[in-house]
mmCIF file of C-alpha atoms in Angstrom:
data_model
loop_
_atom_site.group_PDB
_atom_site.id
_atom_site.type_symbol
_atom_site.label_atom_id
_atom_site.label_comp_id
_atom_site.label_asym_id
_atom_site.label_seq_id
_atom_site.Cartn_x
_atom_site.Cartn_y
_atom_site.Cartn_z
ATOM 1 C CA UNK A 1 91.001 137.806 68.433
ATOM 2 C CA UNK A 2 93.890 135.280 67.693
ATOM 3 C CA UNK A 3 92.320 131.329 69.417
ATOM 4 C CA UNK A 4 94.917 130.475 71.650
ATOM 5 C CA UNK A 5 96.572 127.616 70.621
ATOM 6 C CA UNK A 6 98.198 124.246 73.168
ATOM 7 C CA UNK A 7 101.447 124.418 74.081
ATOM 8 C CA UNK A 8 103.306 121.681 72.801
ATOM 9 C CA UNK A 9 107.086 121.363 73.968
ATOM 10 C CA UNK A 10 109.421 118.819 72.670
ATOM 11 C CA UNK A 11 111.284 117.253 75.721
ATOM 12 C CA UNK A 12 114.510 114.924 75.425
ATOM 13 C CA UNK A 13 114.205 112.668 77.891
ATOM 14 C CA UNK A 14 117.484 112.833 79.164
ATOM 15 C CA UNK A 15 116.014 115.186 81.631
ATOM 16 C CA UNK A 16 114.709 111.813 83.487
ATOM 17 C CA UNK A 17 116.195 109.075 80.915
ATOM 18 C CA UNK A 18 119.589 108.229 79.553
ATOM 19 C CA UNK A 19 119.187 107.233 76.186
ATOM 20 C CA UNK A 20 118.142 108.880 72.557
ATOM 21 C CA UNK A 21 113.567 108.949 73.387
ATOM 22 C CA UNK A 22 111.880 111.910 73.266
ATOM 23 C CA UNK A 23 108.330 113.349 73.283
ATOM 24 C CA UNK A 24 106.080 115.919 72.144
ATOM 25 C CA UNK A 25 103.847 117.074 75.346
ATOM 26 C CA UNK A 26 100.315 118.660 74.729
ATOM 27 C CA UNK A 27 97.784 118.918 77.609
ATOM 28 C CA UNK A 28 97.686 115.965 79.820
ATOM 29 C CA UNK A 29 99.656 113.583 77.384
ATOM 30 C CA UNK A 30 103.090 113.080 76.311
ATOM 31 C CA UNK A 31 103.751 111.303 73.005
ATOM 32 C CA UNK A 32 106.905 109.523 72.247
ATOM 33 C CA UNK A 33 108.131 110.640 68.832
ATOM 34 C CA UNK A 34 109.559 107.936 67.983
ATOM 35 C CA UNK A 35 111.254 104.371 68.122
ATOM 36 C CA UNK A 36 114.025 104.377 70.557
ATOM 37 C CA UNK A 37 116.368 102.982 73.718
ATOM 38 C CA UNK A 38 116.811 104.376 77.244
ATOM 39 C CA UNK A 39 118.979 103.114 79.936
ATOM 40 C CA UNK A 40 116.753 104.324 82.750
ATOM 41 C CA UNK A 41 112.961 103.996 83.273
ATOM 42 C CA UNK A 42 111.052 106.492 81.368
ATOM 43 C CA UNK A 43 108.829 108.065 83.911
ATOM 44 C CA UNK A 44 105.099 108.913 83.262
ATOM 45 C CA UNK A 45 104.234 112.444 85.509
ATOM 46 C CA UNK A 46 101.322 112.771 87.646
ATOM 47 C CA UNK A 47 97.953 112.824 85.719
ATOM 48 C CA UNK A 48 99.669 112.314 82.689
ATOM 49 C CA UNK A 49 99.277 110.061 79.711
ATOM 50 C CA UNK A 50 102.271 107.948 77.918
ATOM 51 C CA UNK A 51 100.727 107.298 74.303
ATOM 52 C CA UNK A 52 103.969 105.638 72.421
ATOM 53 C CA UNK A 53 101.525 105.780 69.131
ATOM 54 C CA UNK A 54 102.988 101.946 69.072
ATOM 55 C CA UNK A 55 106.503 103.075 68.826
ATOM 56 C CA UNK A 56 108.876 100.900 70.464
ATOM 57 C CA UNK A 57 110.958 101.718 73.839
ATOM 58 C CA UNK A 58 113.532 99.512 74.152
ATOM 59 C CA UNK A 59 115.835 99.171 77.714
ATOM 60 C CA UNK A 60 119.182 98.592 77.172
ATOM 61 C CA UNK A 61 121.844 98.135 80.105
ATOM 62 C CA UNK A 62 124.271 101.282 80.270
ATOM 63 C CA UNK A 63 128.189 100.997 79.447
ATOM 64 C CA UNK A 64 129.644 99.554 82.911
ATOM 65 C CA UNK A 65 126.140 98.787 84.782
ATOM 66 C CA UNK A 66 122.761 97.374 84.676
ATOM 67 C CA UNK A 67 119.333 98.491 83.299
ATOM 68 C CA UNK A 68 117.463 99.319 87.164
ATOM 69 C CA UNK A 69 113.544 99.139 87.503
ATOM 70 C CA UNK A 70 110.992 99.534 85.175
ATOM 71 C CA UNK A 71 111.363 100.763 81.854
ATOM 72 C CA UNK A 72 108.451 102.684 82.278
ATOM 73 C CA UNK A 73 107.093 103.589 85.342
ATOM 74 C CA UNK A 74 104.589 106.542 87.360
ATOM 75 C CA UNK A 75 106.178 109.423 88.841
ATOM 76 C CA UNK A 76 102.928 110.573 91.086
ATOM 77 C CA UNK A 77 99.648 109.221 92.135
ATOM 78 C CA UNK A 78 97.839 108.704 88.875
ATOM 79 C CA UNK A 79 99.458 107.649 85.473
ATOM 80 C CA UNK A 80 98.141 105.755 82.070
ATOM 81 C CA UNK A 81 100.044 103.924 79.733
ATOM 82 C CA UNK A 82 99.061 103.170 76.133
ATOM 83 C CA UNK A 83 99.579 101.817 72.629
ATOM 84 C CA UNK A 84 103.456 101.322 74.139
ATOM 85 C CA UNK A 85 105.585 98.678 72.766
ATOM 86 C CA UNK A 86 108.086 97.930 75.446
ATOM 87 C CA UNK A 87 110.864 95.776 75.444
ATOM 88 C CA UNK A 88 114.876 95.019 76.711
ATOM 89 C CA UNK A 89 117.672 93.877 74.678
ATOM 90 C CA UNK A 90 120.194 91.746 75.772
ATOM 91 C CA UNK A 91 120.313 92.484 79.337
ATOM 92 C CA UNK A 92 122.769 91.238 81.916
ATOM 93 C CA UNK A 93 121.938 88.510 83.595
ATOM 94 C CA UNK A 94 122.250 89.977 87.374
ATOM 95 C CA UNK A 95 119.409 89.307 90.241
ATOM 96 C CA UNK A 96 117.875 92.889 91.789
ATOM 97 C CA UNK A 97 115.635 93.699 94.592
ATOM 98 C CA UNK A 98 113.306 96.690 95.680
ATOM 99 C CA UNK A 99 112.961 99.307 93.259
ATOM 100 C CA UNK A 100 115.999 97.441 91.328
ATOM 101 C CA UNK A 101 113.546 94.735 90.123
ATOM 102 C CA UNK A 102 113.344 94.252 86.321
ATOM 103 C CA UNK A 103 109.701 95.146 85.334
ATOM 104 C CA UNK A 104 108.161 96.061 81.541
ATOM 105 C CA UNK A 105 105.555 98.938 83.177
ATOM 106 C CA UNK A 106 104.719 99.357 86.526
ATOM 107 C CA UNK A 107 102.029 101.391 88.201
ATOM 108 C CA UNK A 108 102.953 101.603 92.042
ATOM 109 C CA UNK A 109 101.161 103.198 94.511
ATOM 110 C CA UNK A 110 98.905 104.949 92.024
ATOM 111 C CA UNK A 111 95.521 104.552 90.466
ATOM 112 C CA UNK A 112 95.082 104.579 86.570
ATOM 113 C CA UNK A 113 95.321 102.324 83.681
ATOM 114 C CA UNK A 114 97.637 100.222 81.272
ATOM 115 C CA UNK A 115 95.824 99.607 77.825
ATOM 116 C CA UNK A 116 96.618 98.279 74.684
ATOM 117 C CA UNK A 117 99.891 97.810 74.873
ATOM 118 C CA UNK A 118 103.053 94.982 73.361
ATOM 119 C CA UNK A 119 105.035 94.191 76.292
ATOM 120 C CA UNK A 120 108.237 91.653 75.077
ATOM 121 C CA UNK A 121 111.204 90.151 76.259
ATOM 122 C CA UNK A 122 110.789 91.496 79.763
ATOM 123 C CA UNK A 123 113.677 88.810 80.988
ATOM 124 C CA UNK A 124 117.503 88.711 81.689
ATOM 125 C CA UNK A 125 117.766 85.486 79.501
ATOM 126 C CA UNK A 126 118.082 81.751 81.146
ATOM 127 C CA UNK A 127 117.636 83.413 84.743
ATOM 128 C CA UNK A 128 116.310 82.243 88.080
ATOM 129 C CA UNK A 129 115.925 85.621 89.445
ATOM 130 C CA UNK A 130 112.447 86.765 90.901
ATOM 131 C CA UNK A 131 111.869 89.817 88.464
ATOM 132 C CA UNK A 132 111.216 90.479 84.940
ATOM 133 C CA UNK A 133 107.760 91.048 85.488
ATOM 134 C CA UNK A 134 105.771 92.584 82.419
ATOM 135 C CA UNK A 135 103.117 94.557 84.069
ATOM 136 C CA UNK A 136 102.908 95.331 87.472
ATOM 137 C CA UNK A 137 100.822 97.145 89.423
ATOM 138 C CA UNK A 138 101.476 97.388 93.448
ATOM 139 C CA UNK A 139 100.201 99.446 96.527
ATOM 140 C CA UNK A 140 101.563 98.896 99.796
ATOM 141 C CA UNK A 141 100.518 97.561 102.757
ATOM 142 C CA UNK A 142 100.174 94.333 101.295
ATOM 143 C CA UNK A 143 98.306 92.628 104.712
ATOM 144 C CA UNK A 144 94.807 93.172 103.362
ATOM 145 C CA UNK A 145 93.950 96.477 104.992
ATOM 146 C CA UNK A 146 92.854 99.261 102.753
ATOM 147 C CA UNK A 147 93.949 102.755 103.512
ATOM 148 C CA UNK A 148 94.177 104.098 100.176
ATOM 149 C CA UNK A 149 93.335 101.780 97.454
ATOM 150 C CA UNK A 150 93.901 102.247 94.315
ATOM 151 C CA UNK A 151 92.010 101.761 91.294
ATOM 152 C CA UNK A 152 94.002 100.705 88.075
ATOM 153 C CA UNK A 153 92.433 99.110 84.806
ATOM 154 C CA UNK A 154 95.050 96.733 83.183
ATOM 155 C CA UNK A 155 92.861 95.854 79.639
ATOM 156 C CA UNK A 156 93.770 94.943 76.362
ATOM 157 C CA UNK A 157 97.641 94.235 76.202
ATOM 158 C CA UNK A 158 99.702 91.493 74.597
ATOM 159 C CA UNK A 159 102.391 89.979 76.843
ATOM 160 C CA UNK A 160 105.354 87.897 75.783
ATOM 161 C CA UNK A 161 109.192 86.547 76.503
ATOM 162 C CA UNK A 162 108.691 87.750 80.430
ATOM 163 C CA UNK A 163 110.007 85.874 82.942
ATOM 164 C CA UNK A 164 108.550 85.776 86.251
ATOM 165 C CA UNK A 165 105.210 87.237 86.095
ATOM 166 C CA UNK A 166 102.986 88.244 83.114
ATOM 167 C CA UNK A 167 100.233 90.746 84.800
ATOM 168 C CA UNK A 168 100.716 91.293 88.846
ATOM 169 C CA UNK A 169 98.401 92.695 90.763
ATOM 170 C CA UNK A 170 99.692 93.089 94.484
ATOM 171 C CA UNK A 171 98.350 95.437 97.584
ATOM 172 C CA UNK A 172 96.081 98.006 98.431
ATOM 173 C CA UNK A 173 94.458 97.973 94.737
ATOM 174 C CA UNK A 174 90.674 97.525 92.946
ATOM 175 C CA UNK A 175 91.672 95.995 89.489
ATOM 176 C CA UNK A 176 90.348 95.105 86.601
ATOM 177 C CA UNK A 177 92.486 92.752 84.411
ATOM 178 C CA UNK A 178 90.411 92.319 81.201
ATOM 179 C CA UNK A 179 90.584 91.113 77.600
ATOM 180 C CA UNK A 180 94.805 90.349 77.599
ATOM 181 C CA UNK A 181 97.007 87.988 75.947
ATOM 182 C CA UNK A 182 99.761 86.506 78.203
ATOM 183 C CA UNK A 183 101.994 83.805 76.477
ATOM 184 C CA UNK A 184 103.937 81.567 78.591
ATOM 185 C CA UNK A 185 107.144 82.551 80.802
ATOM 186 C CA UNK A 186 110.273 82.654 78.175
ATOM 187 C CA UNK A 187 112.590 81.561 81.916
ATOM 188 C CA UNK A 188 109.824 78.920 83.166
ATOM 189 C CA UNK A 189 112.571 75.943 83.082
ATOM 190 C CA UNK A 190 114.238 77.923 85.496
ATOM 191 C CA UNK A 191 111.765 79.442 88.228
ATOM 192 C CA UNK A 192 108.227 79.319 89.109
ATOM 193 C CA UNK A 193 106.306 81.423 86.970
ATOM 194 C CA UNK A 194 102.768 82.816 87.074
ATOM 195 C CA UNK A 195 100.787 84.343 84.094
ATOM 196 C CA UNK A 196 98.084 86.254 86.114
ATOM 197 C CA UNK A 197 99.163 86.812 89.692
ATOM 198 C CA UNK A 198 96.616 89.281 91.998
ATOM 199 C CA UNK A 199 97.535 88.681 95.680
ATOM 200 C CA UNK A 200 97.942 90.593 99.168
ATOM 201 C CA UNK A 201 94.929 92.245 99.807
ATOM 202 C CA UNK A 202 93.879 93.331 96.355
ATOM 203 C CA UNK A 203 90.397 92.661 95.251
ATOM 204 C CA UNK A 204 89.032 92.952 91.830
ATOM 205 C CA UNK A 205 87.925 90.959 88.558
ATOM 206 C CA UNK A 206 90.235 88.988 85.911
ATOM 207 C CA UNK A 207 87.939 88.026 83.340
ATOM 208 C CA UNK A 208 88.358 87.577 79.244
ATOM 209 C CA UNK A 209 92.359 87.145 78.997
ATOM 210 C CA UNK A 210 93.872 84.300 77.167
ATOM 211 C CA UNK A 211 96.648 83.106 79.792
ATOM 212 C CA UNK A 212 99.585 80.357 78.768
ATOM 213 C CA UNK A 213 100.478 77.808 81.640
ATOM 214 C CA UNK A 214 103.411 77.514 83.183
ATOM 215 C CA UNK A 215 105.283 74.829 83.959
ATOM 216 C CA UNK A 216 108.264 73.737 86.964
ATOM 217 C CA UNK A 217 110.584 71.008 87.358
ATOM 218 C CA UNK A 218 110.592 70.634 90.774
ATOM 219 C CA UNK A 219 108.728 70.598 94.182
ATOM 220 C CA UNK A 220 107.904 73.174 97.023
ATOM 221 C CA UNK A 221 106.572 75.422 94.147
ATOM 222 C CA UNK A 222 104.362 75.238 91.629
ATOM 223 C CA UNK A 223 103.724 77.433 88.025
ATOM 224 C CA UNK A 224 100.684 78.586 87.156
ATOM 225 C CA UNK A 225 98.211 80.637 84.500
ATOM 226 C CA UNK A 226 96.637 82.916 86.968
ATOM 227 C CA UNK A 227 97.067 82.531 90.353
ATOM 228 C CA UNK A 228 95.482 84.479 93.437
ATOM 229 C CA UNK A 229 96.588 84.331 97.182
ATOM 230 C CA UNK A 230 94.954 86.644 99.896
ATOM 231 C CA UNK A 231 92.708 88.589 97.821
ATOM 232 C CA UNK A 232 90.103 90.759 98.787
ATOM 233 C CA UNK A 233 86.472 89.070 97.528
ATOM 234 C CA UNK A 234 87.561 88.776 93.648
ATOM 235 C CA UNK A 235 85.593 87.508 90.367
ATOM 236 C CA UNK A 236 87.533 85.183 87.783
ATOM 237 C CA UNK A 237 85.167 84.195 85.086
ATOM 238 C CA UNK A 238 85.597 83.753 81.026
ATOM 239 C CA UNK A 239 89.679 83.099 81.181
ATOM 240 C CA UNK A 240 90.827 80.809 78.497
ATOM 241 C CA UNK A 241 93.914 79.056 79.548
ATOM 242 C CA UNK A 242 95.054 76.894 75.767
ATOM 243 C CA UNK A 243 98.881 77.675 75.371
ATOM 244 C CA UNK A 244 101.636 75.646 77.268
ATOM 245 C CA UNK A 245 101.370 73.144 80.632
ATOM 246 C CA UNK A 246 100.698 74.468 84.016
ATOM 247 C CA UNK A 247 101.173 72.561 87.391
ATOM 248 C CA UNK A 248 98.202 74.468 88.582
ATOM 249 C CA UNK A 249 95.886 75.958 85.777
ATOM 250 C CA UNK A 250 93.904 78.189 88.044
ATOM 251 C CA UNK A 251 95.154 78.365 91.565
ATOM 252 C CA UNK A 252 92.541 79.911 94.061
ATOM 253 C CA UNK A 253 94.475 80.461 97.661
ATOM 254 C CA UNK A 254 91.919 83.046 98.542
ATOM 255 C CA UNK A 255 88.426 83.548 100.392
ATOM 256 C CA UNK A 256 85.232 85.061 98.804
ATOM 257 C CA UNK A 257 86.319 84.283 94.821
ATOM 258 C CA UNK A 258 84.114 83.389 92.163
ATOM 259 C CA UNK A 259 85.523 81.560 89.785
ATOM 260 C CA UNK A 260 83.443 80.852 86.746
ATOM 261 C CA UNK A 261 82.979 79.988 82.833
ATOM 262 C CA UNK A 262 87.023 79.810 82.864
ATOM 263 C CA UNK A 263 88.980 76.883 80.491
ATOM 264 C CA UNK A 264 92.143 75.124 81.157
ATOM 265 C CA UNK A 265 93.492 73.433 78.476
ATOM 266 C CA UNK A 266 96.507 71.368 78.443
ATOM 267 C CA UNK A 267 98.529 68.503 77.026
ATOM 268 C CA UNK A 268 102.147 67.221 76.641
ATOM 269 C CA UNK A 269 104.914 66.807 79.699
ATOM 270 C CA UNK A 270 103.951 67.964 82.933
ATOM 271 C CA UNK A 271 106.264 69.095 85.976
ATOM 272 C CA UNK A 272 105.532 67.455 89.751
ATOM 273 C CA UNK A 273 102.336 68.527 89.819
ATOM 274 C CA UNK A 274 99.537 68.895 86.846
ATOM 275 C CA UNK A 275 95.936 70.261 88.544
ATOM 276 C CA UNK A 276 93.318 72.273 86.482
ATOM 277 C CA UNK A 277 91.638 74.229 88.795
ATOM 278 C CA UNK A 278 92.737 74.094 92.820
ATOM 279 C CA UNK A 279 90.032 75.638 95.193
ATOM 280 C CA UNK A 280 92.088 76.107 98.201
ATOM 281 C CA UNK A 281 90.115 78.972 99.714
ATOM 282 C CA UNK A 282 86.672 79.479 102.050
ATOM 283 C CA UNK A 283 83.956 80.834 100.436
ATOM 284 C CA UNK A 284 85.119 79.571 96.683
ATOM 285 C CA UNK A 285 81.708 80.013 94.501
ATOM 286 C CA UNK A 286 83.123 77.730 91.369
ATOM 287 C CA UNK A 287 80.645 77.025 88.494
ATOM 288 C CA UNK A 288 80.926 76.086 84.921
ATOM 289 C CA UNK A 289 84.464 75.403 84.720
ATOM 290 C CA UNK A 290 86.425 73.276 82.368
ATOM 291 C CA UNK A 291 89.574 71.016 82.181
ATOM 292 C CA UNK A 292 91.179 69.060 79.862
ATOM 293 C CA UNK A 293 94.491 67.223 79.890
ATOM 294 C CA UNK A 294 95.302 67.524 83.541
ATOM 295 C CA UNK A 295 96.115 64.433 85.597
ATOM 296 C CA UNK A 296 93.608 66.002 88.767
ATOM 297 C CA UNK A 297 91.137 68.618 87.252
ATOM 298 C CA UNK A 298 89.549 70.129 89.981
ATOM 299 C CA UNK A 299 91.177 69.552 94.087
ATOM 300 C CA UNK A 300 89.812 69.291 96.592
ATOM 301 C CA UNK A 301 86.354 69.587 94.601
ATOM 302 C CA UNK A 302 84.340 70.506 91.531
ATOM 303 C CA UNK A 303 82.375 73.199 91.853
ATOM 304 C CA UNK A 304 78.820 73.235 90.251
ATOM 305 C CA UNK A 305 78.936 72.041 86.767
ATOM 306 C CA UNK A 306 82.628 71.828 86.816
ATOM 307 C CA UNK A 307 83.455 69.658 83.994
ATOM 308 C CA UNK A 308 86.451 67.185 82.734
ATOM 309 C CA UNK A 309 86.652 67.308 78.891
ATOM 310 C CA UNK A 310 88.347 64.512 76.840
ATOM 311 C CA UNK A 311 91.441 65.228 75.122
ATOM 312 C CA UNK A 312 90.055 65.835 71.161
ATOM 313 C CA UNK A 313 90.705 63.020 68.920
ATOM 314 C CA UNK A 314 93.498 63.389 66.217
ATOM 315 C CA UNK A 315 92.561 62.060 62.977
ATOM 316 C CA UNK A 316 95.901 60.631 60.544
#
C-alpha cells in the first residue's frame, strides 16, 4: 500500500495579492518561495501559518494609487506569522484611516502569534500621519470589557525605520510581548511616537524587549519607549530602554501594573519633557527600577528601590 503523501499546491498570490509572491502550501502552513513585492496585503487564512523562511516581502504602492493596510495581515480568527522579513519601498507620502492605515503585520480580531520576524521601513518617509505601525495587534471593543479576548504572543522580532508605533497592543486581547528589539521611530521629528504601546482594555505582560525612546518637539504630547493607557491588570518587568531620548521612558496611565527590574537609559537633547518612569495610575506596584540621564526620573514617585543612576564617566 502506496503512504499517502501531503498535498502541496503552489499558489500565486495574485489570487489575494497584486504583485510577483507566491507560496508552496502543505498542511496548516504556507511558505513563501521566495523574495518578492506585492501591492496589496498578503493575507494569512484561518489557522494557518505564514513561514517566509526569512525571505523578504516588500509593499510597493501600485501604478496610479497607494499601498492600503497591512502588508500582511489575518484573514479569520487565528493566524501566525514567522521568520518574515517585511518591509515598503518608497511609498507615497498620503495619510489613511480604518483599514487604510499603513501597518508592517497586523493580527486583528484574532488570537495567535507573531515570532521571529525583521519588520523595516514600515513609514511613508518625513510624515506626520498616525500609521506606519510595525506590528499590530487589535480586538475591538476597546472600552475594557471582554467579550471575546484574544490571546496573541508577539516574541522575538526585530523592529526598525517604523513610524508611529513599534509593537501595539490595543482591545479585547491577553498578550505577551517578549524578548523584541524595537529601534527608535525613523518619523519621530515629526509625530509622537511610541515603541511599545498596549492600551484599551488589553491586559497582559511586556517583559525582556530592548525598546529605543522616542523623542517630540513640542507640547500636548509626549514620545515614549513603551507606553500603556487603560490596561487590564498588566506586568512590565526586565525592559531595557538604552537607544535614543524619550520624553517619557516608561509611561504607566493604567491601574493594577507592575512595573519592575525595567532600565531607562538616556542622554543627549531632550524634547519638552524628559521623565524616566511616570506612574500615573492606581494600584502601580513599581520596584527595582532604574534611570539614568533624565531631568525627573520617576513622577509623581519612586517606587520601592527605584533608583537614579549617574551618567558613566567618559575617560579621554
Amino acid at each position: 500500500m502506496n503512504k499517502l503523501l501531503p498535498l502541496v499546491l503552489l499558489v500565486l498570490f495574485p489570487l489575494s495579492a497584486h504583485g510577483d509572491c507566491s507560496f508552496t502550501f502543505s498542511g496548516d502552513k504556507m511558505f513563501l518561495d521566495e523574495d518578492c513585492t506585492t501591492e496589496t496585503s498578503i493575507v494569512v487564512p484561518h489557522g494557518m501559518t505564514l513561514d517566509c523562511a526569512y525571505n523578504t516581502i516588500t509593499a510597493v504602492d501600485p501604478p496610479g494609487g497607494s499601498f492600503l493596510g497591512a502588508v500582511v495581515r489575518n484573514g479569520g480568527a487565528e493566524a501566525h506569522v514567522t521568520q518574515c522579513i517585511v518591509t515598503t519601498f518608497n511609498l507615497k507620502n498620503g495619510c489613511k484611516a480604518g483599514d487604510d492605515r499603513l501597518r508592517g503585520i497586523m493580527l486583528e480580531g484574532a488570537s495567535g502569534s507573531v515570532t521571529d520576524n525583521f519588520v523595516q521601513n514600515i513609514n511613508k518617509g518625513a510624515s506626520g500621519c498616525q500609521e506606519g505601525n510595525a506590528i499590530e495587534i487589535r480586538n475591538a471593543p476597546f472600552d475594557g470589557t471582554h467579550p471575546a479576548t484574544k490571546n496573541v504572543s508577539v516574541l522575538s522580532n526585530q523592529v526598525s525605520a517604523w513610524q508611529k508605533t513599534g509593537i501595539l497592543a490595543n482591545g479585547d486581547l491577553k498578550v505577551t510581548i517578549r524578548g523584541n528589539t524595537v529601534t527608535p521611530s525613523a518619523t519621530q521629528a515629526n509625530l509622537a511616537a511610541n515603541g511599545i504601546q498596549m492600551a484599551y482594555g488589553a491586559a497582559g505582560t511586556i517583559e525582556n524587549n530592548n525598546v529605543g525612546g522616542n523623542s517630540w518637539c513640542c507640547t500636548d504630547y509626549v514620545a515614549t519607549a513603551v507606553l500603556l493607557i487603560d490596561t487590564a491588570p498588566s506586568i512590565v518587568r526586565n525592559n531595557i530602554m538604552n537607544a535614543g531620548n524619550a520624553d517619557v521612558g516608561f509611561y504607566i496611565y493604567s491601574n493594577n501594573v507592575t512595573v519592575e527590574n525595567n532600565k531607562a537609559f538616556e542622554s543627549g537633547p531632550d524634547g519638552t519633557y524628559d521623565i524616566g518612569f511616570g506612574y500615573w495610575g492606581n494600584n502601580i506596584k513599581a520596584k527595582n527600577n532604574k534611570a539614568r540621564g533624565f531631568d525627573i526620573s520617576f513622577s509623581p514617585e519612586k517606587g520601592i528601590k527605584d533608583k537614579t543612576l549617574p551618567q558613566p564617566q567618559i575617560n579621554n
